[in-house]
Coordinates of C-alpha atoms and ligand atoms in Angstrom, one line a residue:
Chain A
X274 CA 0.0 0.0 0.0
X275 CA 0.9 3.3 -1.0
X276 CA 0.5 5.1 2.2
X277 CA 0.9 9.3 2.3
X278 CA 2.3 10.2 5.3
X279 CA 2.5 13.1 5.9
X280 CA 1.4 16.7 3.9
X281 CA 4.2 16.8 2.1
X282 CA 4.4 17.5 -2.0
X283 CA 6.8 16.5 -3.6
X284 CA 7.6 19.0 -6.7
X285 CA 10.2 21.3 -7.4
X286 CA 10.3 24.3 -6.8
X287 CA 12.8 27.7 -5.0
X288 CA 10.2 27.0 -1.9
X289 CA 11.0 23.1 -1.9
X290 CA 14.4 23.7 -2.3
X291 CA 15.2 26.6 0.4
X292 CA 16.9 25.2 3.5
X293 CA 14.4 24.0 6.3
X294 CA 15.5 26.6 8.8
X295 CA 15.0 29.1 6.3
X296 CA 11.5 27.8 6.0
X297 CA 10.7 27.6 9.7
X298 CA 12.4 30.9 10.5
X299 CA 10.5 32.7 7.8
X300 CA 7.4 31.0 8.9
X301 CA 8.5 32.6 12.2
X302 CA 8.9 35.8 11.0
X303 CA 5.7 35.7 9.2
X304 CA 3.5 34.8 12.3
X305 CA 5.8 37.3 14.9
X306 CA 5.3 40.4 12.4
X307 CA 1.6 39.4 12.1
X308 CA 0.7 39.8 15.4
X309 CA 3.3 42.1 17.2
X310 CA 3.2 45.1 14.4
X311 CA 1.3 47.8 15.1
X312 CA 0.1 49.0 12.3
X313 CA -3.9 47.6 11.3
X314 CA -3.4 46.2 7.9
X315 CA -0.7 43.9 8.3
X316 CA -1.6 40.6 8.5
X317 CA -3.9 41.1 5.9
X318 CA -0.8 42.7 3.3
X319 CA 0.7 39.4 4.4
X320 CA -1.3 37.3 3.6
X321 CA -2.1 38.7 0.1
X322 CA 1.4 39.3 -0.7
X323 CA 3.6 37.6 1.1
X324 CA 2.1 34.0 1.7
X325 CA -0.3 33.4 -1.1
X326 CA 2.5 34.4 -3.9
X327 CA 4.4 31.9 -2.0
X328 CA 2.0 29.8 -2.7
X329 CA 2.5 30.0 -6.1
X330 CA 6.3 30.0 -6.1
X331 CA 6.0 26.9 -4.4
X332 CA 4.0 25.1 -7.0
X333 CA 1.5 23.8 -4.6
X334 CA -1.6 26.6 -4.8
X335 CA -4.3 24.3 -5.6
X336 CA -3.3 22.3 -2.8
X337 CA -2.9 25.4 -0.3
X338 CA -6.2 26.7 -1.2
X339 CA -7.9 23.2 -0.5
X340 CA -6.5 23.5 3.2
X341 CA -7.2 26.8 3.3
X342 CA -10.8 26.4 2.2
X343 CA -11.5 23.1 4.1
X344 CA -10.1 24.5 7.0
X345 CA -8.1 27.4 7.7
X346 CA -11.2 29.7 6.7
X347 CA -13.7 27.9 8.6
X348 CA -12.0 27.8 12.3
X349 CA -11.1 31.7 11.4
X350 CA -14.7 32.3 10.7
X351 CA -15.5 31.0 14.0
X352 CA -12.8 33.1 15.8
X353 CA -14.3 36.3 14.3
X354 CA -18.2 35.7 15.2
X355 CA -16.8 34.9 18.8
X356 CA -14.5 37.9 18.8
X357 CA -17.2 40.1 17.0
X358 CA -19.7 39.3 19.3
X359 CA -18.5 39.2 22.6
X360 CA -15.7 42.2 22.6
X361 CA -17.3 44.6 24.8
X362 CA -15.4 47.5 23.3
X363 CA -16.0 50.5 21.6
X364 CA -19.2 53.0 21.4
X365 CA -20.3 53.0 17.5
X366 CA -23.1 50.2 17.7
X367 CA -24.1 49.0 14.4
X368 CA -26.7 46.8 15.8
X369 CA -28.2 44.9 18.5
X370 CA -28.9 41.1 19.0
X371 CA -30.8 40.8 21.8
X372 CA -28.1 41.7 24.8
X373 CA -25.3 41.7 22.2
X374 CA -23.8 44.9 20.6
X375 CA -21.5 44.6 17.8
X376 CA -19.7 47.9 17.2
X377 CA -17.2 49.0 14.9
X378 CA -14.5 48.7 16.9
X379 CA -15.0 44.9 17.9
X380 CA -15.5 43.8 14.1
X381 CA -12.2 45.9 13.2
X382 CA -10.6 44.4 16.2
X383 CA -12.1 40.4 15.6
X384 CA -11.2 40.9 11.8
X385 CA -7.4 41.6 12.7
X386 CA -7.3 38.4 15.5
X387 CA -9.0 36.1 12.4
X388 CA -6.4 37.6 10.1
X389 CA -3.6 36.9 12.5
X390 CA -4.5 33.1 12.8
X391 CA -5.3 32.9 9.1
X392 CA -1.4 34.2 9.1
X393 CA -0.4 31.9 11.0
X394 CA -1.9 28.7 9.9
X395 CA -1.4 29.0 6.4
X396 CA 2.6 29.8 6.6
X397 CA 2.6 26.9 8.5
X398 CA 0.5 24.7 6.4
X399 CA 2.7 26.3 3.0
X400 CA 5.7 25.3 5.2
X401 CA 4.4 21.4 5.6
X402 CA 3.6 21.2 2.1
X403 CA 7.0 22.0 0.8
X404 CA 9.1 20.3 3.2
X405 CA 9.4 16.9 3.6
X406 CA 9.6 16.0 7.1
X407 CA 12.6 14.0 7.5
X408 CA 13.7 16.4 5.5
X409 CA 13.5 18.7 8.5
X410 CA 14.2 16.8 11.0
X411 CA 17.7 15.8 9.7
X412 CA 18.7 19.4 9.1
X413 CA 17.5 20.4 12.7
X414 CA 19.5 17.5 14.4
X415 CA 22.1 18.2 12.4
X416 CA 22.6 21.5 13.7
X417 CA 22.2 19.9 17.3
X418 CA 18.4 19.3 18.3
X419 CA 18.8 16.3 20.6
X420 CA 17.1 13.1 18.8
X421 CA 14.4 12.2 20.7
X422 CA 12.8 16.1 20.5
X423 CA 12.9 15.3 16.6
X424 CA 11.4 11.8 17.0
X425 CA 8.3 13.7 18.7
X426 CA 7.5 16.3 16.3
X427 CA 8.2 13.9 13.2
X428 CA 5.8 11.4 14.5
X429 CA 3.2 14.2 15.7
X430 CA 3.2 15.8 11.9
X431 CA 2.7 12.2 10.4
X432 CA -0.5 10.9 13.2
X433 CA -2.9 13.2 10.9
X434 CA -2.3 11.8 7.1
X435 CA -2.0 8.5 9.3
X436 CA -4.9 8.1 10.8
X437 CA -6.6 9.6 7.6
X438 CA -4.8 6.4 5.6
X439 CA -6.1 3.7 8.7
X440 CA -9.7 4.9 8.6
X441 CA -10.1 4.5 4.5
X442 CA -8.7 1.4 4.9
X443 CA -11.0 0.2 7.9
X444 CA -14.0 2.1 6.0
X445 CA -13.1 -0.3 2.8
X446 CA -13.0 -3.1 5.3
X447 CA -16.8 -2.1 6.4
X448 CA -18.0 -1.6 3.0
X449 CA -16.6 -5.0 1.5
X450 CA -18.3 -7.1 4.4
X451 CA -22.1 -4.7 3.4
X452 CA -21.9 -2.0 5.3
X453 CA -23.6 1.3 3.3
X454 CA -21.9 3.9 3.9
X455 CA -23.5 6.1 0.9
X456 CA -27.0 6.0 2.9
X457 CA -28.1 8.3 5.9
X458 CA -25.7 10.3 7.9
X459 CA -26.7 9.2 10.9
X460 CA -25.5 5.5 9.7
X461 CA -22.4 6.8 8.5
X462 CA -21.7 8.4 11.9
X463 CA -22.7 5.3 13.6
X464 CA -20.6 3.4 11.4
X465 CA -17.1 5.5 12.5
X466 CA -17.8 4.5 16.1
X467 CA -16.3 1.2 15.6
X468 CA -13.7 2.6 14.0
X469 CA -11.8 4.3 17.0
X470 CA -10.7 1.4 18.8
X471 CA -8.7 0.1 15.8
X472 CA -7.2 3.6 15.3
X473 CA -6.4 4.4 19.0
X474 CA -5.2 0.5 19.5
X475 CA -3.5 0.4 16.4
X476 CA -1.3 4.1 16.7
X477 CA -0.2 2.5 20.3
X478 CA 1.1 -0.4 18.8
X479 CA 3.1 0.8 16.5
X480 CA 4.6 3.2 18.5
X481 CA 5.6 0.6 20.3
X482 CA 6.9 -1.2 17.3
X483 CA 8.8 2.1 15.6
X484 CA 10.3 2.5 19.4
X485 CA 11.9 -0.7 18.9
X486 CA 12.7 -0.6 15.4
X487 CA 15.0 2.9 16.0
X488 CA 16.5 1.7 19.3
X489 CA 17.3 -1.1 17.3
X490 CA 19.1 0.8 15.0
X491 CA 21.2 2.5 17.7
X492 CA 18.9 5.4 18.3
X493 CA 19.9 6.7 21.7
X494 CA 23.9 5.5 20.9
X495 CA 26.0 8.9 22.0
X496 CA 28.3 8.2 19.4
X497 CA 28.3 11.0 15.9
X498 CA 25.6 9.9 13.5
X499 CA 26.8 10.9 10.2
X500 CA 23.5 11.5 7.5
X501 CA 22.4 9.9 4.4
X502 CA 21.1 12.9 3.0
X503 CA 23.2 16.6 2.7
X504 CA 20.6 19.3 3.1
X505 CA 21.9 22.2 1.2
X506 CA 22.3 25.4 2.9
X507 CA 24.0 28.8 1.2
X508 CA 25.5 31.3 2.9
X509 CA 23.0 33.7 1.0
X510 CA 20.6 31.8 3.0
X511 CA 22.4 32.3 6.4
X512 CA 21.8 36.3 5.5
X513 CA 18.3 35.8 4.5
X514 CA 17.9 34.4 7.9
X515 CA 19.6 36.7 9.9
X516 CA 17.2 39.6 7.9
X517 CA 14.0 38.1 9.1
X518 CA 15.3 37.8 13.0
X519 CA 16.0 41.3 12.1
X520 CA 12.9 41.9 11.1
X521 CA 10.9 40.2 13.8
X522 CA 13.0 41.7 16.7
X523 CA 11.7 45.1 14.6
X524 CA 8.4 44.3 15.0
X525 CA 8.4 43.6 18.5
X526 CA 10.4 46.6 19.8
X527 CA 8.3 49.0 17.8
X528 CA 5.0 47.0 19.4
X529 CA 6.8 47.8 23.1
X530 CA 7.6 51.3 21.5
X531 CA 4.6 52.7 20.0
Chain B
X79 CA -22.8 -17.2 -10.4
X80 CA -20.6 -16.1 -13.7
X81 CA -17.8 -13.2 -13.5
X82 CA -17.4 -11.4 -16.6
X83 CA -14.4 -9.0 -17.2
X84 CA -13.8 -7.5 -20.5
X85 CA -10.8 -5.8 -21.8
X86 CA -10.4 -4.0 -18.0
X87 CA -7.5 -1.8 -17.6
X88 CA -6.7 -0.1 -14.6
X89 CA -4.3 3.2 -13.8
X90 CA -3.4 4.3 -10.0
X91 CA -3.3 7.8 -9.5
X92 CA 0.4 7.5 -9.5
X93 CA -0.1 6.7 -13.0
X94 CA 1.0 2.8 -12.8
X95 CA -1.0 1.2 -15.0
X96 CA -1.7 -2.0 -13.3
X97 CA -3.8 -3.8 -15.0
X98 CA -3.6 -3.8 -18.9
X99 CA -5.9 -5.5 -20.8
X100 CA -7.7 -8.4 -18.8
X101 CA -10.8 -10.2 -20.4
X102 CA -11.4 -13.9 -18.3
X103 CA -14.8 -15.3 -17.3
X104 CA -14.9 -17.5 -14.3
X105 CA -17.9 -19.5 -14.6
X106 CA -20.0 -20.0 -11.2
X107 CA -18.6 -23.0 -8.9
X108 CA -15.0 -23.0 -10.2
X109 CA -12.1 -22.7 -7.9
X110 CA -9.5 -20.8 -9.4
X111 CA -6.1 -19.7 -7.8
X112 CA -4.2 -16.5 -9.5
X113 CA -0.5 -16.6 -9.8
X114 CA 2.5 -14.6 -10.6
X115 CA 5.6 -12.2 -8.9
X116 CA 4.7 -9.5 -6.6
X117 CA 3.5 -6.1 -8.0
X118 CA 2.2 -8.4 -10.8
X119 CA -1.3 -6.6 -10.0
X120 CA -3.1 -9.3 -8.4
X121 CA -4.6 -7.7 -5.5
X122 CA -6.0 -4.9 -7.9
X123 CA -7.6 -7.1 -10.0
X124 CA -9.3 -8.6 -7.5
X125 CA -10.1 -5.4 -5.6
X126 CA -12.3 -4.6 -9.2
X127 CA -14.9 -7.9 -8.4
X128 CA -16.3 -6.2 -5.3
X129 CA -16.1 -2.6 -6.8
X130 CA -13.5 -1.4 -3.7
X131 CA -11.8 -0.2 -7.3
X132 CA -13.6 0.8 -10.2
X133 CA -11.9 0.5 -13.8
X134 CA -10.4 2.7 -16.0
X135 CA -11.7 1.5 -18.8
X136 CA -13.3 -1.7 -19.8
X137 CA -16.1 -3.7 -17.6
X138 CA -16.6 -6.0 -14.6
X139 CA -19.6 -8.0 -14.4
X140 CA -20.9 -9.7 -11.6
X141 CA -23.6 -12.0 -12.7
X142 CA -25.8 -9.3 -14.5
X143 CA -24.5 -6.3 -12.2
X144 CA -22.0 -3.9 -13.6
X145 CA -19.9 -3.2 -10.4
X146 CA -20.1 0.4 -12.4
X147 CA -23.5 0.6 -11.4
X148 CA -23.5 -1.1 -8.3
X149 CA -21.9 0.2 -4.8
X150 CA -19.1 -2.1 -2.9
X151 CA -22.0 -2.6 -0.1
X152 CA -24.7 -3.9 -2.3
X153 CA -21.8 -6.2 -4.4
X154 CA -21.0 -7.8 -0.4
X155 CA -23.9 -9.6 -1.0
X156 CA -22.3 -11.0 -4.0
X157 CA -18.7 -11.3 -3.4
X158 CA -16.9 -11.7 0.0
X159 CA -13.5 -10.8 -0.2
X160 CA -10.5 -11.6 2.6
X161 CA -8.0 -9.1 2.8
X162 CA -4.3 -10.0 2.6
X163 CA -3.9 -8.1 5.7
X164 CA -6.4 -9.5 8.3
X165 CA -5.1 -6.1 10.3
X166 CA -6.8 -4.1 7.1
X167 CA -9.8 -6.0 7.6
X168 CA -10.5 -6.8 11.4
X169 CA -12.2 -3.7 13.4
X170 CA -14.8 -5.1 16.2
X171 CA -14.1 -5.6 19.8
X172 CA -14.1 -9.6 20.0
X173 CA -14.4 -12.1 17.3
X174 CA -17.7 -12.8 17.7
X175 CA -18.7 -9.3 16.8
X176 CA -16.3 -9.3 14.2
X177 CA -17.9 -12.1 11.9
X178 CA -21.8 -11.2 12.8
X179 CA -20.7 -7.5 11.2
X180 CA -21.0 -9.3 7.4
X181 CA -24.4 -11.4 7.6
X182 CA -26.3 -8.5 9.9
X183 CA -25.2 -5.7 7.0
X184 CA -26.6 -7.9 4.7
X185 CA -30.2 -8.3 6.7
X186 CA -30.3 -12.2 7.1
X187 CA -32.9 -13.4 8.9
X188 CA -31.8 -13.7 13.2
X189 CA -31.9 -17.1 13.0
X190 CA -30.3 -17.2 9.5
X191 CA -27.1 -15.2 11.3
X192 CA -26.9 -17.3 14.5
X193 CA -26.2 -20.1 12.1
X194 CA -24.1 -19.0 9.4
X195 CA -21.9 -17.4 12.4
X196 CA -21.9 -21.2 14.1
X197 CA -21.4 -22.7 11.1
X198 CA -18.1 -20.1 9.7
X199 CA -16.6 -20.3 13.6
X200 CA -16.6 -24.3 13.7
X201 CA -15.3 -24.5 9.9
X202 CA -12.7 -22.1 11.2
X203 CA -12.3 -23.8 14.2
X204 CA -12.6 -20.3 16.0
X205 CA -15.6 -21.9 18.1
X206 CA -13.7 -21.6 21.7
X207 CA -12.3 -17.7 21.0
X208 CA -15.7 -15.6 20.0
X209 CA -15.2 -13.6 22.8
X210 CA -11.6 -12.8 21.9
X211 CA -10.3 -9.1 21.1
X212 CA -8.7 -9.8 17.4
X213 CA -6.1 -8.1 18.3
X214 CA -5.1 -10.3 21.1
X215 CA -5.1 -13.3 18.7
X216 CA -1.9 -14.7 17.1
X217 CA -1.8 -13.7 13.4
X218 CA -2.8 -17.6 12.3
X219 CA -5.6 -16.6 14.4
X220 CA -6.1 -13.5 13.1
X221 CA -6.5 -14.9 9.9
X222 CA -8.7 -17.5 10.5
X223 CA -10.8 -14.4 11.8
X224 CA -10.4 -12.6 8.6
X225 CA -11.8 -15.9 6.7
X226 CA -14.6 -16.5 9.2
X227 CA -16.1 -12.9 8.8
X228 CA -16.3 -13.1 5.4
X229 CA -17.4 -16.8 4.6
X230 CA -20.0 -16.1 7.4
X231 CA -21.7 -13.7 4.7
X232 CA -22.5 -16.6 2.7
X233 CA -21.9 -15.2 -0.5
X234 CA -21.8 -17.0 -4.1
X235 CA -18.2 -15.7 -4.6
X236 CA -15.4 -15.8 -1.8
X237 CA -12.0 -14.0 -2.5
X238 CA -9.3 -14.5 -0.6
X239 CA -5.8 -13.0 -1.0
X240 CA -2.9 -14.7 -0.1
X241 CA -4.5 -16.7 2.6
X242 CA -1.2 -19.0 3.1
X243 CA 1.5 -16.4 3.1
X244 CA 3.2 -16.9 6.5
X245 CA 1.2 -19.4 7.9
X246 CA 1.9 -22.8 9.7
X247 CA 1.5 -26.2 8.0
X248 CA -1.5 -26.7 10.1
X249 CA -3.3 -23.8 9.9
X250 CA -2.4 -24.2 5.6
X251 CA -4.7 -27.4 5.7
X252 CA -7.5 -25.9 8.1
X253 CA -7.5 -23.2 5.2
X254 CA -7.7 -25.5 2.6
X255 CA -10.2 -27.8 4.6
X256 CA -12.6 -24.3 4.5
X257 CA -12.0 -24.3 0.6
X258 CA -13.1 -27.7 0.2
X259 CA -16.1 -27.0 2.4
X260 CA -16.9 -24.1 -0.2
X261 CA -16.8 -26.0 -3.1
X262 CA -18.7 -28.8 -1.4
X263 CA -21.7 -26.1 -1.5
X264 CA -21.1 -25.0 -4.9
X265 CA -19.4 -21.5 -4.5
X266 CA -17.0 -20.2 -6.7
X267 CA -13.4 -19.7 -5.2
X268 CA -10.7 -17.3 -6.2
X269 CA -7.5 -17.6 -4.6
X270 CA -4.5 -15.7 -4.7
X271 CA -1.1 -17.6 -3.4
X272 CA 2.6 -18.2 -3.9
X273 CA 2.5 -21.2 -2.3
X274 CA 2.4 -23.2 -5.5
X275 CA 2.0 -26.7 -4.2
X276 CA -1.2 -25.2 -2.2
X277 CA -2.5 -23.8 -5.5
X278 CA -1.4 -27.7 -7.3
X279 CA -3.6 -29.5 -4.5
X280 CA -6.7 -27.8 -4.1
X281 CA -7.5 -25.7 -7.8
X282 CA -8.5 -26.6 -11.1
X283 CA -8.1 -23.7 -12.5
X284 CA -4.7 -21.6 -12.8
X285 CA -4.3 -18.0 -14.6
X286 CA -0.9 -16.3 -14.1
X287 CA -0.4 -13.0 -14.4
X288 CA 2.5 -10.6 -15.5
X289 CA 2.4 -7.2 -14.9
X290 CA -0.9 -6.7 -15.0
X291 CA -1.5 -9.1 -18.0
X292 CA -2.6 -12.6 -18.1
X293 CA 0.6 -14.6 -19.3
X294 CA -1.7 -17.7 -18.6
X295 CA -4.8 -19.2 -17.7
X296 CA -6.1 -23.0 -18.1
X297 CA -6.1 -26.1 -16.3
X298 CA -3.9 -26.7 -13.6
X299 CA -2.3 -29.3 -15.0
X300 CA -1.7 -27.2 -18.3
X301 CA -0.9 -24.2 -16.7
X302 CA 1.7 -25.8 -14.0
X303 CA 3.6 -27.8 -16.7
X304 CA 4.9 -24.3 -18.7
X305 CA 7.8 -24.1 -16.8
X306 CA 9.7 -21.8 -18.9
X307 CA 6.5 -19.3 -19.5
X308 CA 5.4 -19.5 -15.6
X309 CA 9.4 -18.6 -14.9
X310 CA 8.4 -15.2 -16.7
X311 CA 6.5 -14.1 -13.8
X312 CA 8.8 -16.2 -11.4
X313 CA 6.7 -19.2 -10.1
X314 CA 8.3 -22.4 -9.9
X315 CA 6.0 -25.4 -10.6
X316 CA 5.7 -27.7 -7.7
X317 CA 8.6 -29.9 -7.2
X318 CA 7.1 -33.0 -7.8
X319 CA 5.9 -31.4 -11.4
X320 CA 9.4 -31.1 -12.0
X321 CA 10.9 -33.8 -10.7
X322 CA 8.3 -35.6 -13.3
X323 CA 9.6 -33.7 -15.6
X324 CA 12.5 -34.8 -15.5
X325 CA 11.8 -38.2 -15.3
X326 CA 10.3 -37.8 -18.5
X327 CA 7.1 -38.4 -17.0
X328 CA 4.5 -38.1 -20.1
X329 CA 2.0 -36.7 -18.3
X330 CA 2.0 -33.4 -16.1
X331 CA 2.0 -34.3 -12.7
X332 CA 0.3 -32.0 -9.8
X333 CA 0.3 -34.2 -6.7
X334 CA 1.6 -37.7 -4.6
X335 CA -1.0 -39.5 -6.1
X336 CA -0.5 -38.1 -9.9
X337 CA 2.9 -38.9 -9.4
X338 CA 2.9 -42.2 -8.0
X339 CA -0.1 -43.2 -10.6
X340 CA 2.5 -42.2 -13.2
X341 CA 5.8 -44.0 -12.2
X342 CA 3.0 -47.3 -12.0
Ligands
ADP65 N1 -2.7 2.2 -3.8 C1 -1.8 2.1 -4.8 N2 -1.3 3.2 -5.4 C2 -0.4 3.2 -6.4 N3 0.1 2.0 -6.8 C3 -0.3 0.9 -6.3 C4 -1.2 0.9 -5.2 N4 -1.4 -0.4 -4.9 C5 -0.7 -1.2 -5.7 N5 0.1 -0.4 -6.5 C6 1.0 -0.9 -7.5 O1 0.3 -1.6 -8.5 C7 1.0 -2.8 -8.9 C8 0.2 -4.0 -8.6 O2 0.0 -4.1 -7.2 P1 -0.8 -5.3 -6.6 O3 -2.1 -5.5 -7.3 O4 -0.9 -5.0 -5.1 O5 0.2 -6.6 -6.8 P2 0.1 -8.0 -6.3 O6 -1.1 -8.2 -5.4 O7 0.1 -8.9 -7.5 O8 1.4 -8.2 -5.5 C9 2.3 -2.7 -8.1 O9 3.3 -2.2 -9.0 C10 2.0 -1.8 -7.0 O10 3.2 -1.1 -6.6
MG66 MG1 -1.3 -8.5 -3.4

């Protein structure tokens, strides 16, 4: 079976290709500017012309705008009705719901929060779709992130696409041995609850397993590991990143300024 | 009850094609095993007889239903097929559970249930372990599970892939022992195996394939005695097939009794 795991796309492109750290620390940079500048409109500029270009550089827009779609605009939808509705701030009511007032000032103020998360979810879903996770993981023990931090993020970014990949399989199972799954919803639902024992049992199991496998393979040995794979990473790169720390510490001191 | 395929072809999103080109009918009551190397697209052609995959192009008939037409639940009641991987396939709490899922989709009768259920745990010999956790079985187990859940459906057609791979000698011959019983009640078979001498002993029928083409398909004895044409898709005959062989045996021998009937 050809399993995916994890939300990686492989294509090539400058985003694919751009050192991991690079990645994360502009995804860093993104999400610090976003919420510490000061000025109104900036997540939004971001996100039109920073991250959705991006998008396109990095050969993976259809993809991005699924996620974003699917999810990304839904929870942020949420977060703005919430934040629109129950910020008791400013005086310039535009109109009443029973005890609720939503003014101006609380749909300027919830439509910079949503913006902010939009901002920060999307980098970070851009970032997963053009960087392979081992990929990542290599480079960051590489430059000295002790092993077993690495085994924990790596097996936290693959339990999504995992899971997804277990619960088709189990819902084939159901469907060859009768079970419709193309009839009423509340059959469907009904039909997942059998389905979380399996997944739940299953995940601990091979944990257990993949534990073993590693340690087998001299996992927590103190000895220098040397790595199959050489992650390029240019000196131009080094300044690129140095720019956005720049950058970020900017943003935050003119926040604590201004 | 007849399978029809016609010219089916069959491309994974990948863009393998893995199946190219495959007409074969398989008429109702025959046992047929399907051969060849791994990769060789076995599993997806079988995968197309319940409509888990659909084709690319060309048909799949099941009896008079196009699996086109119809959906994977609605072809159970046609076509039971074991998983190679009884961890694919297992999902209920104990193993009781487990093989009432099939027959109660299908809205048998209660009584109906109780008794295939009795009847696909003592030809399983799973009798003593209904109230087991699947998981807590040994994989020969496990398998046996696998079977029972899907023979319990009582369907005209059983599938099952690669039920020998990595099992015992003993639990091999329960698993044949289940085949015969099949047969016995005049349902068609399909097996896929490596284990040649398992395919030599209990099927009549033999079709090889080769990346995702049918290199052959006949009688058992026909289809084991190409030695050189079977070595395409790397399957050995069964030893004693070559052994007469090379005796010069005229006839193509399957089995001990062949065999011995032979050097007579
Ligand atoms: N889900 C899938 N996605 C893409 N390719 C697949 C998938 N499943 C199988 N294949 C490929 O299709 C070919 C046939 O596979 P399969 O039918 O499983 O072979 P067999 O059962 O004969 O060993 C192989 O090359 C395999 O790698
Ligand atoms: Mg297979």
């Amino acid at each position: 079976m050809h399993e995916r795991l994890s939300f990686h796309i492989k294509r090539d492109s400058v985003l694919h290709r751009l050192n991991p750290l690079t990645k994360l620390t502009l995804v860093l940079a993104l999400i610090m500017v976003a919420f510490t500048s000061p000025w109104y409109w900036t997540p939004h500029l971001l996100f039109l012309f920073v991250i959705i270009p991006l998008s396109f550089i990095g050969k993976v827009f259809r993809e991005f705008f699924f996620a974003a779609t699917r999810l990304i605009l839904p929870a942020a939808g949420f977060l703005f009705l919430m934040q629109a509705f129950f910020q008791p701030i400013g005086e310039h009511v535009i109109f009443k719901f029973y005890f609720l007032d939503i003014t101006q000032e609380s749909l300027m103020f919830a439509f910079k929060n949503a913006m902010r998360v939009i901002v920060m979810v999307s980098s970070f879903t851009l970032f997963l779709l053009t960087t392979h996770p081992s990929e990542l993981m290599s480079d960051l023990t590489r430059r000295g992130l002790p092993g077993q931090f690495a085994y924990v993020i790596i097996s936290t970014l693959q339990i999504l696409p995992q899971i997804q990949s277990k619960s088709q399989t189990i819902i084939s199972a159901q469907r060859s041995r009768g079970l419709d799954t193309e009839g009423n919803f509340f059959k469907r639902a009904g039909s997942l609850v059998p389905l979380v024992g399996p997944l739940v049992f299953g995940s601990l199991v091979e944990v257990e397993e993949r534990a073993i496998a590693i340690e087998a393979r001299g996992f927590t040995s103190k000895s220098i590991k040397t790595s199959l794979y050489e992650i390029a990473d240019t000196s131009f790169e080094k300044i690129i990143r140095w720019g956005l720390i720049i950058i970020i510490i900017l943003s935050i001191v003119l926040n604590i300024w201004l | 009850m007849k399978i029809e395929i016609n010219d089916l072809r069959f491309t994974y999103p990948t863009g393998l094609e893995a199946l190219q080109g495959i007409s074969l009918t398989i008429e109702a009551g025959e046992q047929v095993a399907i051969v060849g190397q791994n990769g060789a697209g076995k599993t997806t052609l079988v995968r197309h007889f319940n409509g888990l995959l659909q084709p690319s192009s060309g048909s799949v008939l099941i009896g008079e239903w196009d699996t086109k037409k119809h959906s994977v639940a609605k072809l159970a009641s046609r076509v039971g097929y074991v998983f190679q991987n009884p961890d694919e396939q297992l999902f209920s709490k104990d193993v009781g559970t487990e093989i009432r899922f099939g027959p109660r989709n299908l809205g048998y009768s209660k009584e109906k249930i109780d008794e295939l259920v009795t009847r696909a745990l003592s030809l399983t010999e799973l009798s003593d372990k209904t109230d087991t956790n699947p998981y807590d079985l040994s994989p020969t187990w496990r398998k046996m599970a696998a079977l029972a859940s899907v023979i319990a459906m009582d369907t005209p057609i059983v599938i099952f892939d690669e039920p020998t791979t990595g099992q015992d000698a003993v639990n091999v011959a329960r698993i044949a022992n289940v085949i015969a019983e099949l047969r016995k009640e005049g349902k068609t078979v399909i097996t896929i195996t490596h284990d040649i001498d398992f395919c030599a002993e209990n099927f009549d029928r033999v079709i090889a394939l080769s990346n995702g083409k049918i290199l052959l398909d006949g009688s058992a004895r026909d289809v084991l005695g190409q030695e050189e044409i079977l070595a395409q898709t790397y399957v050995d005959p069964p030893q004693l097939t070559r052994l007469g062989k090379r005796l010069g045996l005229k006839e193509t021998v399957r089995n001990q009794d062949e065999f011995l009937k032979a050097l007579k």
